[in-house]
PDB file of C-alpha atoms and ligand atoms in Angstrom:
ATOM      1  CA  UNK A  13      12.246  -2.262  19.130  1.00  0.00           C
ATOM      2  CA  UNK A  14       9.585  -1.777  16.419  1.00  0.00           C
ATOM      3  CA  UNK A  15       7.280  -4.620  15.391  1.00  0.00           C
ATOM      4  CA  UNK A  16       6.006  -5.714  11.987  1.00  0.00           C
ATOM      5  CA  UNK A  17       2.940  -7.968  11.595  1.00  0.00           C
ATOM      6  CA  UNK A  18       2.886  -9.792   8.245  1.00  0.00           C
ATOM      7  CA  UNK A  19      -0.144 -11.884   7.257  1.00  0.00           C
ATOM      8  CA  UNK A  20       0.332 -15.123   5.292  1.00  0.00           C
ATOM      9  CA  UNK A  21       4.064 -15.069   6.023  1.00  0.00           C
ATOM     10  CA  UNK A  22       4.963 -18.800   6.254  1.00  0.00           C
ATOM     11  CA  UNK A  23       6.158 -18.850   2.640  1.00  0.00           C
ATOM     12  CA  UNK A  24       6.416 -16.944  -0.632  1.00  0.00           C
ATOM     13  CA  UNK A  25       6.446 -13.164  -0.679  1.00  0.00           C
ATOM     14  CA  UNK A  26       5.319 -12.910   2.969  1.00  0.00           C
ATOM     15  CA  UNK A  27       8.289 -14.952   4.183  1.00  0.00           C
ATOM     16  CA  UNK A  28      10.698 -12.823   2.088  1.00  0.00           C
ATOM     17  CA  UNK A  29       9.160  -9.654   3.601  1.00  0.00           C
ATOM     18  CA  UNK A  30       9.561 -11.102   7.125  1.00  0.00           C
ATOM     19  CA  UNK A  31      13.241 -11.818   6.485  1.00  0.00           C
ATOM     20  CA  UNK A  32      13.895  -8.385   4.991  1.00  0.00           C
ATOM     21  CA  UNK A  33      12.121  -6.455   7.771  1.00  0.00           C
ATOM     22  CA  UNK A  34      14.014  -8.546  10.332  1.00  0.00           C
ATOM     23  CA  UNK A  35      17.277  -7.514   8.621  1.00  0.00           C
ATOM     24  CA  UNK A  36      16.025  -3.922   8.936  1.00  0.00           C
ATOM     25  CA  UNK A  37      15.728  -4.519  12.728  1.00  0.00           C
ATOM     26  CA  UNK A  38      12.009  -5.164  13.176  1.00  0.00           C
ATOM     27  CA  UNK A  39      10.682  -7.821  15.538  1.00  0.00           C
ATOM     28  CA  UNK A  40       8.421 -10.066  13.453  1.00  0.00           C
ATOM     29  CA  UNK A  41       4.853 -11.228  14.166  1.00  0.00           C
ATOM     30  CA  UNK A  42       4.229 -14.057  11.721  1.00  0.00           C
ATOM     31  CA  UNK A  43       0.724 -15.107  10.699  1.00  0.00           C
ATOM     32  CA  UNK A  44      -0.605 -17.947   8.605  1.00  0.00           C
ATOM     33  CA  UNK A  45      -3.619 -20.246   8.681  1.00  0.00           C
ATOM     34  CA  UNK A  46      -2.237 -22.732  11.232  1.00  0.00           C
ATOM     35  CA  UNK A  47       0.953 -24.016  12.902  1.00  0.00           C
ATOM     36  CA  UNK A  48       1.230 -26.676  10.188  1.00  0.00           C
ATOM     37  CA  UNK A  49       2.104 -23.952   7.657  1.00  0.00           C
ATOM     38  CA  UNK A  50       5.391 -23.418   9.564  1.00  0.00           C
ATOM     39  CA  UNK A  51       6.332 -27.098   9.771  1.00  0.00           C
ATOM     40  CA  UNK A  52       9.226 -28.228   7.527  1.00  0.00           C
ATOM     41  CA  UNK A  53       9.981 -24.555   7.130  1.00  0.00           C
ATOM     42  CA  UNK A  54      12.863 -22.669   8.774  1.00  0.00           C
ATOM     43  CA  UNK A  55      11.656 -19.098   8.194  1.00  0.00           C
ATOM     44  CA  UNK A  56      11.028 -18.352  11.899  1.00  0.00           C
ATOM     45  CA  UNK A  57      14.493 -19.697  12.864  1.00  0.00           C
ATOM     46  CA  UNK A  58      16.136 -17.675  10.074  1.00  0.00           C
ATOM     47  CA  UNK A  59      14.485 -14.505  11.364  1.00  0.00           C
ATOM     48  CA  UNK A  60      15.453 -15.233  14.997  1.00  0.00           C
ATOM     49  CA  UNK A  61      19.053 -15.892  13.878  1.00  0.00           C
ATOM     50  CA  UNK A  62      19.187 -12.231  12.859  1.00  0.00           C
ATOM     51  CA  UNK A  63      18.868 -11.285  16.544  1.00  0.00           C
ATOM     52  CA  UNK A  64      15.291  -9.995  16.529  1.00  0.00           C
ATOM     53  CA  UNK A  65      12.245 -11.487  18.257  1.00  0.00           C
ATOM     54  CA  UNK A  66       9.769 -13.552  16.255  1.00  0.00           C
ATOM     55  CA  UNK A  67       6.455 -15.213  17.209  1.00  0.00           C
ATOM     56  CA  UNK A  68       3.677 -16.938  15.260  1.00  0.00           C
ATOM     57  CA  UNK A  69       0.051 -15.764  15.571  1.00  0.00           C
ATOM     58  CA  UNK A  70      -2.019 -18.267  13.595  1.00  0.00           C
ATOM     59  CA  UNK A  71      -5.492 -17.689  12.262  1.00  0.00           C
ATOM     60  CA  UNK A  72      -7.645 -17.214   9.193  1.00  0.00           C
ATOM     61  CA  UNK A  73      -7.457 -13.478   8.426  1.00  0.00           C
ATOM     62  CA  UNK A  74     -10.716 -13.578   6.448  1.00  0.00           C
ATOM     63  CA  UNK A  75     -12.469 -13.891   9.832  1.00  0.00           C
ATOM     64  CA  UNK A  76     -13.266 -10.605  11.586  1.00  0.00           C
ATOM     65  CA  UNK A  77     -13.071 -11.872  15.181  1.00  0.00           C
ATOM     66  CA  UNK A  78      -9.861 -13.815  14.457  1.00  0.00           C
ATOM     67  CA  UNK A  79      -8.169 -10.618  13.246  1.00  0.00           C
ATOM     68  CA  UNK A  80      -9.271  -8.710  16.343  1.00  0.00           C
ATOM     69  CA  UNK A  81      -7.606 -11.388  18.507  1.00  0.00           C
ATOM     70  CA  UNK A  82      -4.424 -11.484  16.377  1.00  0.00           C
ATOM     71  CA  UNK A  83      -4.062  -7.666  16.522  1.00  0.00           C
ATOM     72  CA  UNK A  84      -4.625  -7.570  20.304  1.00  0.00           C
ATOM     73  CA  UNK A  85      -2.323 -10.550  20.961  1.00  0.00           C
ATOM     74  CA  UNK A  86       0.518  -9.082  18.855  1.00  0.00           C
ATOM     75  CA  UNK A  87       0.160  -5.699  20.544  1.00  0.00           C
ATOM     76  CA  UNK A  88       0.136  -7.267  23.992  1.00  0.00           C
ATOM     77  CA  UNK A  89       3.125  -9.504  23.237  1.00  0.00           C
ATOM     78  CA  UNK A  90       5.377  -6.903  21.567  1.00  0.00           C
ATOM     79  CA  UNK A  91       3.964  -3.664  23.031  1.00  0.00           C
ATOM     80  CA  UNK A  92       3.234  -2.051  19.628  1.00  0.00           C
ATOM     81  CA  UNK A  93       2.440  -2.766  15.988  1.00  0.00           C
ATOM     82  CA  UNK A  94       4.498  -0.335  13.929  1.00  0.00           C
ATOM     83  CA  UNK A  95       4.133  -1.960  10.509  1.00  0.00           C
ATOM     84  CA  UNK A  96       1.226  -4.018   9.138  1.00  0.00           C
ATOM     85  CA  UNK A  97       1.783  -5.909   5.898  1.00  0.00           C
ATOM     86  CA  UNK A  98      -1.468  -7.282   4.417  1.00  0.00           C
ATOM     87  CA  UNK A  99       0.038 -10.113   2.383  1.00  0.00           C
ATOM     88  CA  UNK A 100      -2.205 -13.207   2.764  1.00  0.00           C
ATOM     89  CA  UNK A 101      -3.873 -14.044  -0.539  1.00  0.00           C
ATOM     90  CA  UNK A 102      -5.249 -16.871  -2.654  1.00  0.00           C
ATOM     91  CA  UNK A 103      -6.256 -17.499  -6.264  1.00  0.00           C
ATOM     92  CA  UNK A 104      -9.259 -19.527  -7.490  1.00  0.00           C
ATOM     93  CA  UNK A 105      -9.005 -18.827 -11.222  1.00  0.00           C
ATOM     94  CA  UNK A 106     -11.614 -19.461 -13.903  1.00  0.00           C
ATOM     95  CA  UNK A 107     -13.235 -17.639 -16.804  1.00  0.00           C
ATOM     96  CA  UNK A 108     -16.311 -15.687 -15.738  1.00  0.00           C
ATOM     97  CA  UNK A 109     -18.720 -17.999 -17.569  1.00  0.00           C
ATOM     98  CA  UNK A 110     -17.572 -20.887 -15.421  1.00  0.00           C
ATOM     99  CA  UNK A 111     -16.583 -19.157 -12.184  1.00  0.00           C
ATOM    100  CA  UNK A 112     -18.621 -20.438  -9.240  1.00  0.00           C
ATOM    101  CA  UNK A 113     -20.017 -18.356  -6.417  1.00  0.00           C
ATOM    102  CA  UNK A 114     -17.697 -20.239  -4.048  1.00  0.00           C
ATOM    103  CA  UNK A 115     -14.638 -19.304  -6.131  1.00  0.00           C
ATOM    104  CA  UNK A 116     -15.713 -15.657  -6.108  1.00  0.00           C
ATOM    105  CA  UNK A 117     -16.644 -15.443  -2.430  1.00  0.00           C
ATOM    106  CA  UNK A 118     -13.566 -17.266  -1.119  1.00  0.00           C
ATOM    107  CA  UNK A 119     -11.131 -14.967  -2.945  1.00  0.00           C
ATOM    108  CA  UNK A 120     -12.988 -11.825  -1.855  1.00  0.00           C
ATOM    109  CA  UNK A 121     -13.009 -13.084   1.756  1.00  0.00           C
ATOM    110  CA  UNK A 122      -9.296 -13.960   1.966  1.00  0.00           C
ATOM    111  CA  UNK A 123      -7.839 -11.202  -0.212  1.00  0.00           C
ATOM    112  CA  UNK A 124     -10.181  -8.296   0.471  1.00  0.00           C
ATOM    113  CA  UNK A 125     -12.121  -8.728   3.714  1.00  0.00           C
ATOM    114  CA  UNK A 126      -8.906  -9.678   5.505  1.00  0.00           C
ATOM    115  CA  UNK A 127      -7.522  -6.245   4.626  1.00  0.00           C
ATOM    116  CA  UNK A 128     -10.632  -4.524   6.038  1.00  0.00           C
ATOM    117  CA  UNK A 129     -10.326  -6.640   9.195  1.00  0.00           C
ATOM    118  CA  UNK A 130      -6.658  -5.894   9.746  1.00  0.00           C
ATOM    119  CA  UNK A 131      -6.825  -2.225   8.744  1.00  0.00           C
ATOM    120  CA  UNK A 132      -9.625  -1.777  11.284  1.00  0.00           C
ATOM    121  CA  UNK A 133      -8.112  -3.543  14.295  1.00  0.00           C
ATOM    122  CA  UNK A 134      -4.452  -2.670  13.715  1.00  0.00           C
ATOM    123  CA  UNK A 135      -5.494   0.827  12.572  1.00  0.00           C
ATOM    124  CA  UNK A 136      -7.132   1.364  15.991  1.00  0.00           C
ATOM    125  CA  UNK A 137      -3.872   0.369  17.723  1.00  0.00           C
ATOM    126  CA  UNK A 138      -1.812   2.617  15.409  1.00  0.00           C
ATOM    127  CA  UNK A 139      -4.192   5.546  16.046  1.00  0.00           C
ATOM    128  CA  UNK A 140      -3.497   5.270  19.770  1.00  0.00           C
ATOM    129  CA  UNK A 141       0.259   5.034  19.059  1.00  0.00           C
ATOM    130  CA  UNK A 142       0.012   8.047  16.704  1.00  0.00           C
ATOM    131  CA  UNK A 143       2.219   6.326  14.179  1.00  0.00           C
ATOM    132  CA  UNK A 144       2.229   3.326  11.872  1.00  0.00           C
ATOM    133  CA  UNK A 145       2.806   1.982   8.363  1.00  0.00           C
ATOM    134  CA  UNK A 146       0.196  -0.076   6.531  1.00  0.00           C
ATOM    135  CA  UNK A 147       1.434  -1.814   3.387  1.00  0.00           C
ATOM    136  CA  UNK A 148      -0.916  -4.023   1.355  1.00  0.00           C
ATOM    137  CA  UNK A 149      -0.241  -6.473  -1.464  1.00  0.00           C
ATOM    138  CA  UNK A 150      -2.332  -5.498  -4.492  1.00  0.00           C
ATOM    139  CA  UNK A 151      -1.484  -6.828  -7.961  1.00  0.00           C
ATOM    140  CA  UNK A 152      -1.192  -5.753 -11.582  1.00  0.00           C
ATOM    141  CA  UNK A 153      -4.446  -7.735 -11.968  1.00  0.00           C
ATOM    142  CA  UNK A 154      -6.135  -5.075  -9.845  1.00  0.00           C
ATOM    143  CA  UNK A 155      -4.739  -2.287 -12.022  1.00  0.00           C
ATOM    144  CA  UNK A 156      -5.287  -3.726 -15.502  1.00  0.00           C
ATOM    145  CA  UNK A 157      -7.540  -6.820 -15.101  1.00  0.00           C
ATOM    146  CA  UNK A 158      -6.546 -10.347 -16.111  1.00  0.00           C
ATOM    147  CA  UNK A 159      -8.642 -12.933 -17.993  1.00  0.00           C
ATOM    148  CA  UNK A 160      -9.667 -15.785 -15.679  1.00  0.00           C
ATOM    149  CA  UNK A 161      -9.198 -13.646 -12.574  1.00  0.00           C
ATOM    150  CA  UNK A 162     -12.453 -11.685 -12.135  1.00  0.00           C
ATOM    151  CA  UNK A 163     -12.494 -12.550  -8.413  1.00  0.00           C
ATOM    152  CA  UNK A 164      -8.790 -11.873  -7.836  1.00  0.00           C
ATOM    153  CA  UNK A 165      -8.751  -8.631  -9.885  1.00  0.00           C
ATOM    154  CA  UNK A 166     -11.803  -7.360  -7.983  1.00  0.00           C
ATOM    155  CA  UNK A 167     -10.135  -8.081  -4.621  1.00  0.00           C
ATOM    156  CA  UNK A 168      -6.876  -6.397  -5.623  1.00  0.00           C
ATOM    157  CA  UNK A 169      -8.592  -3.323  -7.104  1.00  0.00           C
ATOM    158  CA  UNK A 170     -10.527  -3.049  -3.837  1.00  0.00           C
ATOM    159  CA  UNK A 171      -7.292  -3.076  -1.849  1.00  0.00           C
ATOM    160  CA  UNK A 172      -6.138  -0.013  -3.831  1.00  0.00           C
ATOM    161  CA  UNK A 173      -9.358   1.864  -2.958  1.00  0.00           C
ATOM    162  CA  UNK A 174      -9.104   0.799   0.674  1.00  0.00           C
ATOM    163  CA  UNK A 175      -5.464   1.958   0.824  1.00  0.00           C
ATOM    164  CA  UNK A 176      -6.282   5.413  -0.543  1.00  0.00           C
ATOM    165  CA  UNK A 177      -9.259   5.731   1.821  1.00  0.00           C
ATOM    166  CA  UNK A 178      -7.347   4.789   4.959  1.00  0.00           C
ATOM    167  CA  UNK A 179      -4.455   7.042   3.890  1.00  0.00           C
ATOM    168  CA  UNK A 180      -6.932   9.944   3.941  1.00  0.00           C
ATOM    169  CA  UNK A 181      -8.639   8.827   7.174  1.00  0.00           C
ATOM    170  CA  UNK A 182      -5.441   8.223   9.166  1.00  0.00           C
ATOM    171  CA  UNK A 183      -2.872  10.554   7.563  1.00  0.00           C
ATOM    172  CA  UNK A 184      -3.283  13.236  10.245  1.00  0.00           C
ATOM    173  CA  UNK A 185      -2.517  10.596  12.923  1.00  0.00           C
ATOM    174  CA  UNK A 186       0.989   9.943  11.571  1.00  0.00           C
ATOM    175  CA  UNK A 187      -0.051   6.765   9.776  1.00  0.00           C
ATOM    176  CA  UNK A 188       0.790   6.051   6.143  1.00  0.00           C
ATOM    177  CA  UNK A 189      -0.936   3.492   3.922  1.00  0.00           C
ATOM    178  CA  UNK A 190       0.472   2.309   0.614  1.00  0.00           C
ATOM    179  CA  UNK A 191       0.081  -0.665  -1.713  1.00  0.00           C
ATOM    180  CA  UNK A 192       2.501  -2.562  -3.901  1.00  0.00           C
ATOM    181  CA  UNK A 193       1.273  -4.145  -7.127  1.00  0.00           C
ATOM    182  CA  UNK A 194       3.509  -7.067  -8.107  1.00  0.00           C
ATOM    183  CA  UNK A 195       3.519  -8.534 -11.587  1.00  0.00           C
ATOM    184  CA  UNK A 196       4.616 -12.153 -12.024  1.00  0.00           C
ATOM    185  CA  UNK A 197       6.698 -13.214  -8.994  1.00  0.00           C
ATOM    186  CA  UNK A 198       8.117 -16.737  -8.579  1.00  0.00           C
ATOM    187  CA  UNK A 199       6.270 -18.266  -5.589  1.00  0.00           C
ATOM    188  CA  UNK A 200       4.077 -21.335  -4.866  1.00  0.00           C
ATOM    189  CA  UNK A 201       1.098 -19.201  -6.022  1.00  0.00           C
ATOM    190  CA  UNK A 202       2.480 -18.793  -9.565  1.00  0.00           C
ATOM    191  CA  UNK A 203       4.072 -22.282  -9.725  1.00  0.00           C
ATOM    192  CA  UNK A 204       0.508 -23.533 -10.274  1.00  0.00           C
ATOM    193  CA  UNK A 205       0.170 -21.754 -13.661  1.00  0.00           C
ATOM    194  CA  UNK A 206       0.574 -23.762 -16.883  1.00  0.00           C
ATOM    195  CA  UNK A 207       3.724 -23.363 -19.007  1.00  0.00           C
ATOM    196  CA  UNK A 208       1.532 -21.684 -21.638  1.00  0.00           C
ATOM    197  CA  UNK A 209       0.253 -19.096 -19.113  1.00  0.00           C
ATOM    198  CA  UNK A 210       3.801 -18.448 -17.847  1.00  0.00           C
ATOM    199  CA  UNK A 211       5.123 -17.954 -21.412  1.00  0.00           C
ATOM    200  CA  UNK A 212       2.280 -15.534 -22.257  1.00  0.00           C
ATOM    201  CA  UNK A 213       3.100 -13.481 -19.144  1.00  0.00           C
ATOM    202  CA  UNK A 214       6.849 -13.451 -19.882  1.00  0.00           C
ATOM    203  CA  UNK A 215       6.247 -12.114 -23.405  1.00  0.00           C
ATOM    204  CA  UNK A 216       4.658  -8.959 -21.916  1.00  0.00           C
ATOM    205  CA  UNK A 217       7.485  -8.212 -19.421  1.00  0.00           C
ATOM    206  CA  UNK A 218      10.013  -5.588 -20.572  1.00  0.00           C
ATOM    207  CA  UNK A 219      12.788  -7.129 -18.452  1.00  0.00           C
ATOM    208  CA  UNK A 220      12.065 -10.614 -19.914  1.00  0.00           C
ATOM    209  CA  UNK A 221      12.258 -12.395 -16.556  1.00  0.00           C
ATOM    210  CA  UNK A 222       9.965 -13.133 -13.605  1.00  0.00           C
ATOM    211  CA  UNK A 223      10.360 -11.251 -10.341  1.00  0.00           C
ATOM    212  CA  UNK A 224      11.697 -12.740  -7.107  1.00  0.00           C
ATOM    213  CA  UNK A 225       9.964 -12.417  -3.688  1.00  0.00           C
ATOM    214  CA  UNK A 226      13.011 -10.453  -2.409  1.00  0.00           C
ATOM    215  CA  UNK A 227      12.335  -7.772  -5.045  1.00  0.00           C
ATOM    216  CA  UNK A 228       8.893  -7.181  -3.490  1.00  0.00           C
ATOM    217  CA  UNK A 229      10.399  -7.246   0.004  1.00  0.00           C
ATOM    218  CA  UNK A 230      12.847  -4.479  -0.926  1.00  0.00           C
ATOM    219  CA  UNK A 231      10.075  -2.066  -1.848  1.00  0.00           C
ATOM    220  CA  UNK A 232       8.076  -3.027   1.274  1.00  0.00           C
ATOM    221  CA  UNK A 233      11.237  -2.306   3.309  1.00  0.00           C
ATOM    222  CA  UNK A 234      11.368   1.201   1.795  1.00  0.00           C
ATOM    223  CA  UNK A 235       7.668   1.790   2.592  1.00  0.00           C
ATOM    224  CA  UNK A 236       8.265   0.626   6.183  1.00  0.00           C
ATOM    225  CA  UNK A 237      11.315   2.872   6.616  1.00  0.00           C
ATOM    226  CA  UNK A 238      11.784   6.535   7.562  1.00  0.00           C
ATOM    227  CA  UNK A 239      12.816   7.207   3.947  1.00  0.00           C
ATOM    228  CA  UNK A 240       9.139   6.969   2.905  1.00  0.00           C
ATOM    229  CA  UNK A 241       7.791   9.185   5.700  1.00  0.00           C
ATOM    230  CA  UNK A 242       5.963  11.514   3.236  1.00  0.00           C
ATOM    231  CA  UNK A 243       4.655   8.782   0.906  1.00  0.00           C
ATOM    232  CA  UNK A 244       1.031   7.764   1.424  1.00  0.00           C
ATOM    233  CA  UNK A 245      -1.959   6.591  -0.599  1.00  0.00           C
ATOM    234  CA  UNK A 246       0.298   5.333  -3.402  1.00  0.00           C
ATOM    235  CA  UNK A 247       0.455   2.141  -5.441  1.00  0.00           C
ATOM    236  CA  UNK A 248       3.940   1.071  -6.500  1.00  0.00           C
ATOM    237  CA  UNK A 249       3.976  -1.375  -9.413  1.00  0.00           C
ATOM    238  CA  UNK A 250       6.783  -3.966  -9.217  1.00  0.00           C
ATOM    239  CA  UNK A 251       6.497  -5.855 -12.465  1.00  0.00           C
ATOM    240  CA  UNK A 252       9.707  -5.566 -14.496  1.00  0.00           C
ATOM    241  CA  UNK A 253       7.878  -3.207 -16.854  1.00  0.00           C
ATOM    242  CA  UNK A 254       4.774  -5.310 -17.526  1.00  0.00           C
ATOM    243  CA  UNK A 255       2.894  -2.142 -18.341  1.00  0.00           C
ATOM    244  CA  UNK A 256       4.139   1.424 -18.933  1.00  0.00           C
TER     245      UNK A 256
HETATM  246  P1  NAP B 324       1.605 -17.847  -1.631  1.00  0.00           P
HETATM  247  O1  NAP B 324       2.950 -18.390  -1.897  1.00  0.00           O
HETATM  248  O2  NAP B 324       0.403 -18.665  -1.986  1.00  0.00           O
HETATM  249  O3  NAP B 324       1.540 -17.430  -0.100  1.00  0.00           O
HETATM  250  C1  NAP B 324       0.373 -16.893   0.465  1.00  0.00           C
HETATM  251  C2  NAP B 324       0.348 -17.253   1.939  1.00  0.00           C
HETATM  252  O4  NAP B 324      -0.896 -16.758   2.491  1.00  0.00           O
HETATM  253  C3  NAP B 324       0.393 -18.753   2.177  1.00  0.00           C
HETATM  254  O5  NAP B 324       1.326 -19.066   3.200  1.00  0.00           O
HETATM  255  C4  NAP B 324      -1.036 -19.067   2.583  1.00  0.00           C
HETATM  256  O6  NAP B 324      -1.176 -20.168   3.454  1.00  0.00           O
HETATM  257  C5  NAP B 324      -1.422 -17.790   3.307  1.00  0.00           C
HETATM  258  N1  NAP B 324      -2.870 -17.685   3.465  1.00  0.00           N
HETATM  259  C6  NAP B 324      -3.825 -18.046   2.566  1.00  0.00           C
HETATM  260  N2  NAP B 324      -5.038 -17.849   3.058  1.00  0.00           N
HETATM  261  C7  NAP B 324      -4.862 -17.346   4.319  1.00  0.00           C
HETATM  262  C8  NAP B 324      -5.759 -16.939   5.335  1.00  0.00           C
HETATM  263  N3  NAP B 324      -7.066 -16.979   5.151  1.00  0.00           N
HETATM  264  N4  NAP B 324      -5.259 -16.508   6.506  1.00  0.00           N
HETATM  265  C9  NAP B 324      -3.919 -16.460   6.705  1.00  0.00           C
HETATM  266  N5  NAP B 324      -3.014 -16.820   5.768  1.00  0.00           N
HETATM  267  C10 NAP B 324      -3.488 -17.260   4.586  1.00  0.00           C
HETATM  268  O7  NAP B 324       1.413 -16.450  -2.361  1.00  0.00           O
HETATM  269  P2  NAP B 324       2.471 -15.323  -2.792  1.00  0.00           P
HETATM  270  O8  NAP B 324       2.738 -15.494  -4.232  1.00  0.00           O
HETATM  271  O9  NAP B 324       3.612 -15.266  -1.826  1.00  0.00           O
HETATM  272  O10 NAP B 324       1.553 -14.023  -2.643  1.00  0.00           O
HETATM  273  C11 NAP B 324       1.577 -13.164  -1.518  1.00  0.00           C
HETATM  274  C12 NAP B 324       0.709 -11.959  -1.825  1.00  0.00           C
HETATM  275  O11 NAP B 324       1.193 -11.297  -2.991  1.00  0.00           O
HETATM  276  C13 NAP B 324      -0.757 -12.337  -2.135  1.00  0.00           C
HETATM  277  O12 NAP B 324      -1.614 -11.359  -1.600  1.00  0.00           O
HETATM  278  C14 NAP B 324      -0.797 -12.319  -3.649  1.00  0.00           C
HETATM  279  O13 NAP B 324      -2.097 -12.083  -4.133  1.00  0.00           O
HETATM  280  C15 NAP B 324       0.150 -11.161  -3.946  1.00  0.00           C
HETATM  281  N6  NAP B 324       0.688 -11.211  -5.316  1.00  0.00           N
HETATM  282  C16 NAP B 324       1.469 -12.255  -5.721  1.00  0.00           C
HETATM  283  C17 NAP B 324       1.938 -12.284  -7.020  1.00  0.00           C
HETATM  284  C18 NAP B 324       2.809 -13.383  -7.550  1.00  0.00           C
HETATM  285  O14 NAP B 324       3.162 -13.324  -8.749  1.00  0.00           O
HETATM  286  N7  NAP B 324       3.217 -14.359  -6.750  1.00  0.00           N
HETATM  287  C19 NAP B 324       1.608 -11.245  -7.903  1.00  0.00           C
HETATM  288  C20 NAP B 324       0.799 -10.209  -7.438  1.00  0.00           C
HETATM  289  C21 NAP B 324       0.362 -10.188  -6.140  1.00  0.00           C
HETATM  290  P3  NAP B 324      -1.393 -21.653   2.848  1.00  0.00           P
HETATM  291  O15 NAP B 324      -0.040 -22.154   2.523  1.00  0.00           O
HETATM  292  O16 NAP B 324      -2.019 -22.412   3.987  1.00  0.00           O
HETATM  293  O17 NAP B 324      -2.306 -21.510   1.677  1.00  0.00           O
END
């Protein structure tokens, strides 16, 4: 049985990806900050009900040594890591003039350094396996910029550069690396936006609706499947036509 490790998967897009990859037959290694993230939350039970194995490997993925332990523990427990989904992410929005160093550094650490950490440690395991799929959550903010999100846009643009680099470094080892760039998806992360911000976003979307986490999970499923075996170094925008 193949295994998928999904960071930040207690809720939102990560949880939808876990459910979809479980339906595709993958055993699921969940990750989130701590066990509390999975309390009052039936995502692990829903995945197990599909007949696959599921375990939680908690830890802050912005920390280098924590990621090394998570990667080794998942590999030891399941025997392989076939798919890595770099999903954990945060926002700490503010216009540049008022953005604090803490706001900037925290977003870069969680959104960007976590991807370096996981690509490095899981990449080493995949190199030994001679196969693997690395799928990272970028954002339209990383492609086009977004006012009030200097920190977030920087982290997501970096993920695109990291994805293309690792695709070139690891392609000959049977490993693909791709990114998805969601637009406005309904999750706890976007629930925080004001009605004014949500309306401004909606006005720019060709399909005139927000996306659902399952619509991101469907594309991740494709990138994890044999159908995408010759796709690497790409960024797939999933935004209902936010920009064309
Ligand atoms: P979300 O609902 O806020 O979920 C993110 C998850 O990541 C949460 O469970 C969170 O845990 C976890 N997390 C945060 N920091 C972590 C850390 N240091 N270590 C481990 N886990 C951590 O967000 P989402 O909307 O599902 O977003 C998922 C990904 O898609 C993110 O990378 C986001 O940037 C990207 N994305 C989302 C949208 C959108 O419209 N929603 C658009 C573009 C890109 P806590 O609950 O403890 O905070």
